[in-house]
XYZ file of C-alpha atoms in Angstrom:
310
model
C -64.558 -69.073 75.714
C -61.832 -71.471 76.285
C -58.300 -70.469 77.196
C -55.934 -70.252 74.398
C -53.131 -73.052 76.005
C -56.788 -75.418 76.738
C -57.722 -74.672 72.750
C -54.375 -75.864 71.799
C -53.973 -78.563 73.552
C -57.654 -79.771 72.561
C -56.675 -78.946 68.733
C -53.206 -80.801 68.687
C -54.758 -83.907 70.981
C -57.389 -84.312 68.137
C -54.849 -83.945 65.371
C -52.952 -87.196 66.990
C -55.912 -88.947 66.656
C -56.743 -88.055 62.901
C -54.118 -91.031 62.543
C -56.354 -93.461 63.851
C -58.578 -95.115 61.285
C -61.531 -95.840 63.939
C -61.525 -91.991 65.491
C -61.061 -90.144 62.509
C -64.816 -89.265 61.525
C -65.383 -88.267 64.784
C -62.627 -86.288 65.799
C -62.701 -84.652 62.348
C -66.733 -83.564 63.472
C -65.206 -82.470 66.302
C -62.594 -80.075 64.546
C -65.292 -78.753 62.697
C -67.394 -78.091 65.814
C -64.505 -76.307 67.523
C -63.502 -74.169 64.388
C -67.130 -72.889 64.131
C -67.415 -71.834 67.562
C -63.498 -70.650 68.374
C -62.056 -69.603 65.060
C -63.655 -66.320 64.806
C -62.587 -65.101 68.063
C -58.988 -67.219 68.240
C -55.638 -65.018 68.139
C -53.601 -65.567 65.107
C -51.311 -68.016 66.576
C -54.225 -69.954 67.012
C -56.094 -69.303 63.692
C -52.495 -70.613 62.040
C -53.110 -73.945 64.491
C -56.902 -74.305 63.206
C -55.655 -73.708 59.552
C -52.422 -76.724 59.757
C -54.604 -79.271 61.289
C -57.197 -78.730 58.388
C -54.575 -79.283 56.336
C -53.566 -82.165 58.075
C -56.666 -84.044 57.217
C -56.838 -82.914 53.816
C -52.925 -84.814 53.726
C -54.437 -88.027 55.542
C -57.330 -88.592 53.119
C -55.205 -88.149 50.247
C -52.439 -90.743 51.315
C -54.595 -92.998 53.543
C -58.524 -93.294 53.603
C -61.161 -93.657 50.329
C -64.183 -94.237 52.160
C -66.863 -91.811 51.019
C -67.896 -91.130 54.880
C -64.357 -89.831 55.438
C -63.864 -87.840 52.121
C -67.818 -86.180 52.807
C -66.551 -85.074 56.779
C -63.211 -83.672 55.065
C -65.456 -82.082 52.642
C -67.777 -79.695 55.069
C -64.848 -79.403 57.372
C -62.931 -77.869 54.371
C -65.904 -75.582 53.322
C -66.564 -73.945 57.128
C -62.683 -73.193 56.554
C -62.582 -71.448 53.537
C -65.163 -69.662 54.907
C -63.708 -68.402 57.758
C -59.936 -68.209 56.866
C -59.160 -64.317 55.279
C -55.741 -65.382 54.027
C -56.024 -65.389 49.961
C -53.505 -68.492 49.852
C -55.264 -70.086 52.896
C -58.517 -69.782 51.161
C -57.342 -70.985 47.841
C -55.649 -73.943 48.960
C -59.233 -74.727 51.049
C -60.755 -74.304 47.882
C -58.231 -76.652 46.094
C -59.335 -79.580 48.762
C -63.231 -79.020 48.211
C -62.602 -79.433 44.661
C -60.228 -82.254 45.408
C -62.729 -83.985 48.232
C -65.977 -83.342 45.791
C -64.201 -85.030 42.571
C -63.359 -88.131 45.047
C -66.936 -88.501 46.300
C -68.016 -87.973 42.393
C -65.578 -90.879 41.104
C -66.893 -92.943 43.980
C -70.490 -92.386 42.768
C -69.489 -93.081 38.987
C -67.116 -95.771 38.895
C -67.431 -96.329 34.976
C -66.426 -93.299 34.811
C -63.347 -93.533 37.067
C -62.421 -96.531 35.180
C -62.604 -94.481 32.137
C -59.937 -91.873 32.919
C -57.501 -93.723 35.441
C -55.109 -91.720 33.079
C -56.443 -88.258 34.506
C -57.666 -89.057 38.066
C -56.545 -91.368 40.516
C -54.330 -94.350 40.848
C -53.876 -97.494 43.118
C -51.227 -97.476 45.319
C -50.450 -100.307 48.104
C -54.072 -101.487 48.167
C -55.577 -97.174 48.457
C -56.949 -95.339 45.702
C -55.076 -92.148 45.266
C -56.292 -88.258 44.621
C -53.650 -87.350 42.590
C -53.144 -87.954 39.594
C -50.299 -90.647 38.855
C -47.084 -89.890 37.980
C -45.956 -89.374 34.866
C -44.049 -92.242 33.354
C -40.185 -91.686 33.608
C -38.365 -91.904 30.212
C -36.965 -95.040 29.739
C -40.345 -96.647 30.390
C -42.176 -94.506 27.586
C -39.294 -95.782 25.366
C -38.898 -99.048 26.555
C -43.130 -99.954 25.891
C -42.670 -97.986 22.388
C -39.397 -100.158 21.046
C -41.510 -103.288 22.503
C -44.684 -101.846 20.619
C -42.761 -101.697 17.341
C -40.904 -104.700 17.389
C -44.718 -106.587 17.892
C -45.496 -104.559 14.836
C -43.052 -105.948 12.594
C -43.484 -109.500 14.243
C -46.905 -109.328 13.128
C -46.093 -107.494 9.596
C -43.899 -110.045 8.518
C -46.479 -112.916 9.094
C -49.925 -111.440 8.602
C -52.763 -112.446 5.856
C -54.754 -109.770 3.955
C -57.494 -110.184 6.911
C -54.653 -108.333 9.278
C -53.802 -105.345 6.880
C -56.128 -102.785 7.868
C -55.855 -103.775 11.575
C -51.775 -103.492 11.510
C -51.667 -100.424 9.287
C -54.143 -98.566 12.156
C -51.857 -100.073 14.936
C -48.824 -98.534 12.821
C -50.668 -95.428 12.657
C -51.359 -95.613 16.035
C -47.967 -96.141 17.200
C -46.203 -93.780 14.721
C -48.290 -90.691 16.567
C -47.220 -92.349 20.219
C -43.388 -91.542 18.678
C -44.399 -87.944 17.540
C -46.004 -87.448 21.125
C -42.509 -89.061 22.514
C -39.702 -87.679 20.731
C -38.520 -86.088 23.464
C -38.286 -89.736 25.645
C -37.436 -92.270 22.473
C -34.744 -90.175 20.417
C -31.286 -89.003 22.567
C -31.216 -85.970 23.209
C -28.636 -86.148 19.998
C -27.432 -82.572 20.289
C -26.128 -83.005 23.747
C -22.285 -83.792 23.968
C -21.362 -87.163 24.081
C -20.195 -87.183 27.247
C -23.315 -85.771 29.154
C -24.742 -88.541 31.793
C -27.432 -90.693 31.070
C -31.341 -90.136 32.544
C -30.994 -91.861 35.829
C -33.592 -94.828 36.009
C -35.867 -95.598 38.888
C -34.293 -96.888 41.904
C -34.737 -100.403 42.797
C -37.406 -101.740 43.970
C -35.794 -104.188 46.092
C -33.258 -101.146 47.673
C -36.924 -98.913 48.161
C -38.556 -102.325 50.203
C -35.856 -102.467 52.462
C -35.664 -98.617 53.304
C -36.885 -98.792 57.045
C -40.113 -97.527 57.970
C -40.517 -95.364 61.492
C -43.093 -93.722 63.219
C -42.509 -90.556 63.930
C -42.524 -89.765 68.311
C -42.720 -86.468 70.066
C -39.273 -86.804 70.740
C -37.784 -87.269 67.372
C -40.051 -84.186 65.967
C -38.700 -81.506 69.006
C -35.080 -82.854 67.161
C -36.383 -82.021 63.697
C -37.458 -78.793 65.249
C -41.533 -77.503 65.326
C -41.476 -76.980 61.188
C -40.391 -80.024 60.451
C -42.425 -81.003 57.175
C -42.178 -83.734 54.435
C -40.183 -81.913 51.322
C -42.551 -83.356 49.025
C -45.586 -82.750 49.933
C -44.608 -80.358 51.820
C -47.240 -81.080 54.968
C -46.062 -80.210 58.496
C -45.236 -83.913 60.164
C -47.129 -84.717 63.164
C -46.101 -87.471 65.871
C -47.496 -91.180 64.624
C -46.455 -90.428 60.984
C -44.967 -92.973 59.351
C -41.723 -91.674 57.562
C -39.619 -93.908 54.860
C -35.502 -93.406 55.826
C -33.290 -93.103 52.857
C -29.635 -93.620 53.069
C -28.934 -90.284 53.669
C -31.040 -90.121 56.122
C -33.341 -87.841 55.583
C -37.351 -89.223 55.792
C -40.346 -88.655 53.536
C -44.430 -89.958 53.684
C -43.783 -93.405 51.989
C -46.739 -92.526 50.107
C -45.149 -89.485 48.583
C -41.746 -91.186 47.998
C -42.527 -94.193 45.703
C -43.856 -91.819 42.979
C -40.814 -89.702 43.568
C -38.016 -92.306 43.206
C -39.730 -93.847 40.174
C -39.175 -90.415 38.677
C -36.151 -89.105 40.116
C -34.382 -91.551 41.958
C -32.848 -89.299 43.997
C -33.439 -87.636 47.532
C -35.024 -84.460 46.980
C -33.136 -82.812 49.703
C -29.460 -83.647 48.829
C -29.848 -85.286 45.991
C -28.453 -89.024 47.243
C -28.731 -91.311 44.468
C -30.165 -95.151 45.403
C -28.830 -98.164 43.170
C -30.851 -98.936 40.300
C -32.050 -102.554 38.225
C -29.681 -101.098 34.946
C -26.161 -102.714 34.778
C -25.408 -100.912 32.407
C -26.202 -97.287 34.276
C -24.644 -98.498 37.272
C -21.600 -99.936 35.716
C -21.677 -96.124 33.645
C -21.547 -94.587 37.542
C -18.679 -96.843 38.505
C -16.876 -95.795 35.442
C -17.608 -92.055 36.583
C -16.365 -92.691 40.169
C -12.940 -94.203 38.894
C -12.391 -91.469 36.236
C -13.308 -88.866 38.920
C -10.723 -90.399 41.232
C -8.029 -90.271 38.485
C -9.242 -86.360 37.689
C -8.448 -85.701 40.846
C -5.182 -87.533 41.345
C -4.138 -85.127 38.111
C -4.653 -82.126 39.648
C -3.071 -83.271 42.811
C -0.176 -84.273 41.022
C 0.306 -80.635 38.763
C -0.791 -78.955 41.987
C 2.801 -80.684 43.786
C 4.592 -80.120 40.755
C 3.908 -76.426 40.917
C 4.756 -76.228 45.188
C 7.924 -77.816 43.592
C 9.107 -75.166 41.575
C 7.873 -71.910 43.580
């Protein structure tokens, strides 16, 4: 058997290379090989090790790689895992990515059918075919498509012939159940007080294609300390990982980020907002800023007034 520190180093050498597009088949075979023969007798330090770079390829295929080749070596290496690992949440989350890796290979075998239910499965993102499902659209998109829908609607009420009438009173029907669906994103939230702050819209998309890009290096991970892990997807980073930098500074899988700032628009660690497309929002903010400033200089100016008199 292998020394522990020779296991290791084997195990985190062929987690570097999972990066690499050309060695990943064969270094995930390789993985699978090595947690066959070693996991049973590794300590638990080492089981943990086995267990993270699993995960790690379950994380790559889901933000990088669709070939079928890739998702079916992911697959068995995620079923000798679950059954080796003993940990309930271990085993359920390797249970999770065989469900996740077998749907993937089924779309790719049934692409009607994954052209079907692109509302359910999958989406494209920057040219790779996600295993997620996508994102839910943010507010003031869902209301935005439904005033557009409606104002088409009367357009076309106002000038159609009795051919159209059954075809505009379904798309009416049609459109008055989208509202019922979307109360919640088309009417304000009208017994809020007037003052509360409007749903932030997505961040630019101009400010999120300039945020730099790095690559992750052994050095800048011992800085971010051993733990270090992407807060929304929550995988451990590894070095070569390609990290998006927001303002703030604080770095996320670009993959995961997009999604989050269409959403959000806001870094999920300290909540930084980035500047939107919406005048009107941002000239709301600016408004905000100034009366905050002049909230302030009130207090400052009782607080004086009070040192004044003690």
């Amino acid at each position: 058997m292998e020394s522990d520190e020779g296991l290791r180093q084997q195990l985190e050498e062929l987690q570097k290379q999972l990066g690499k597009k050309q060695k990943f088949e064969d270094s995930v075979s390789k993985i699978n090989s090595l947690l066959h023969d070693q996991f049973p007798s590794a300590s638990p330090p080492l089981r943990n090790l086995f267990y993270s770079v699993v995960c790690r390829v379950a994380t790559i295929l889901k933000t990088r790689y669709t070939s079928p080749g890739f998702w079916l070596a992911g697959l068995r290496l995620f079923e000798q895992a679950e059954s080796l690992v003993s940990d309930p949440s271990h085993k359920q989350h390797m249970k999770a990515c065989i469900a996740q890796a077998k749907e993937h290979l089924h779309d790719i075998d049934n692409p009607t059918e994954v052209s079907e239910s692109t509302n359910s499965r999958g989406y494209l993102f920057e040219g790779h075919l996600t295993v997620d499902p996508e994102p839910p659209q943010p507010y003031w998109l869902v209301q935005s498509n439904l005033i557009n829908a409606v104002s088409s609607l009367v357009t076309a009420e106002s000038s159609r012939g009795p051919v159209d009438s059954n075809r505009n009173s379904e798309a009416a029907a049609n459109i008055f159940q989208e509202l019922i669906n979307n109360l919640d994103a088309v009417i304000p939230e009208i017994l809020d007080d007037d003052g509360a702050p409007p749903r932030a819209p997505p961040a630019s998309k101009e400010v999120v294609a300039k945020l730099p890009i790095i690559i992750l290096t052994d050095e800048i991970l011992s800085k971010l300390g051993h733990d270090a892990e992407c807060a929304i997807c929550k995988e451990n980073l590894v070095s070569g990982d390609k990290m998006q930098e927001l303002p703030c500074k604080h770095t996320f899988h670009p993959p995961c980020l997009k999604p989050w700032l269409d959403e959000h628009n806001s870094c999920p660690i300290c909540r930084h907002e980035l500047q939107t497309d919406d005048h009107a929002y941002e000239n709301w903010k600016e408004r905000e800023k100034e009366a905050e400033e002049e909230r302030k200089g009130a207090k400052n100016a009782v607080r004086g007034g009070e040192y004044m008199y003690v």
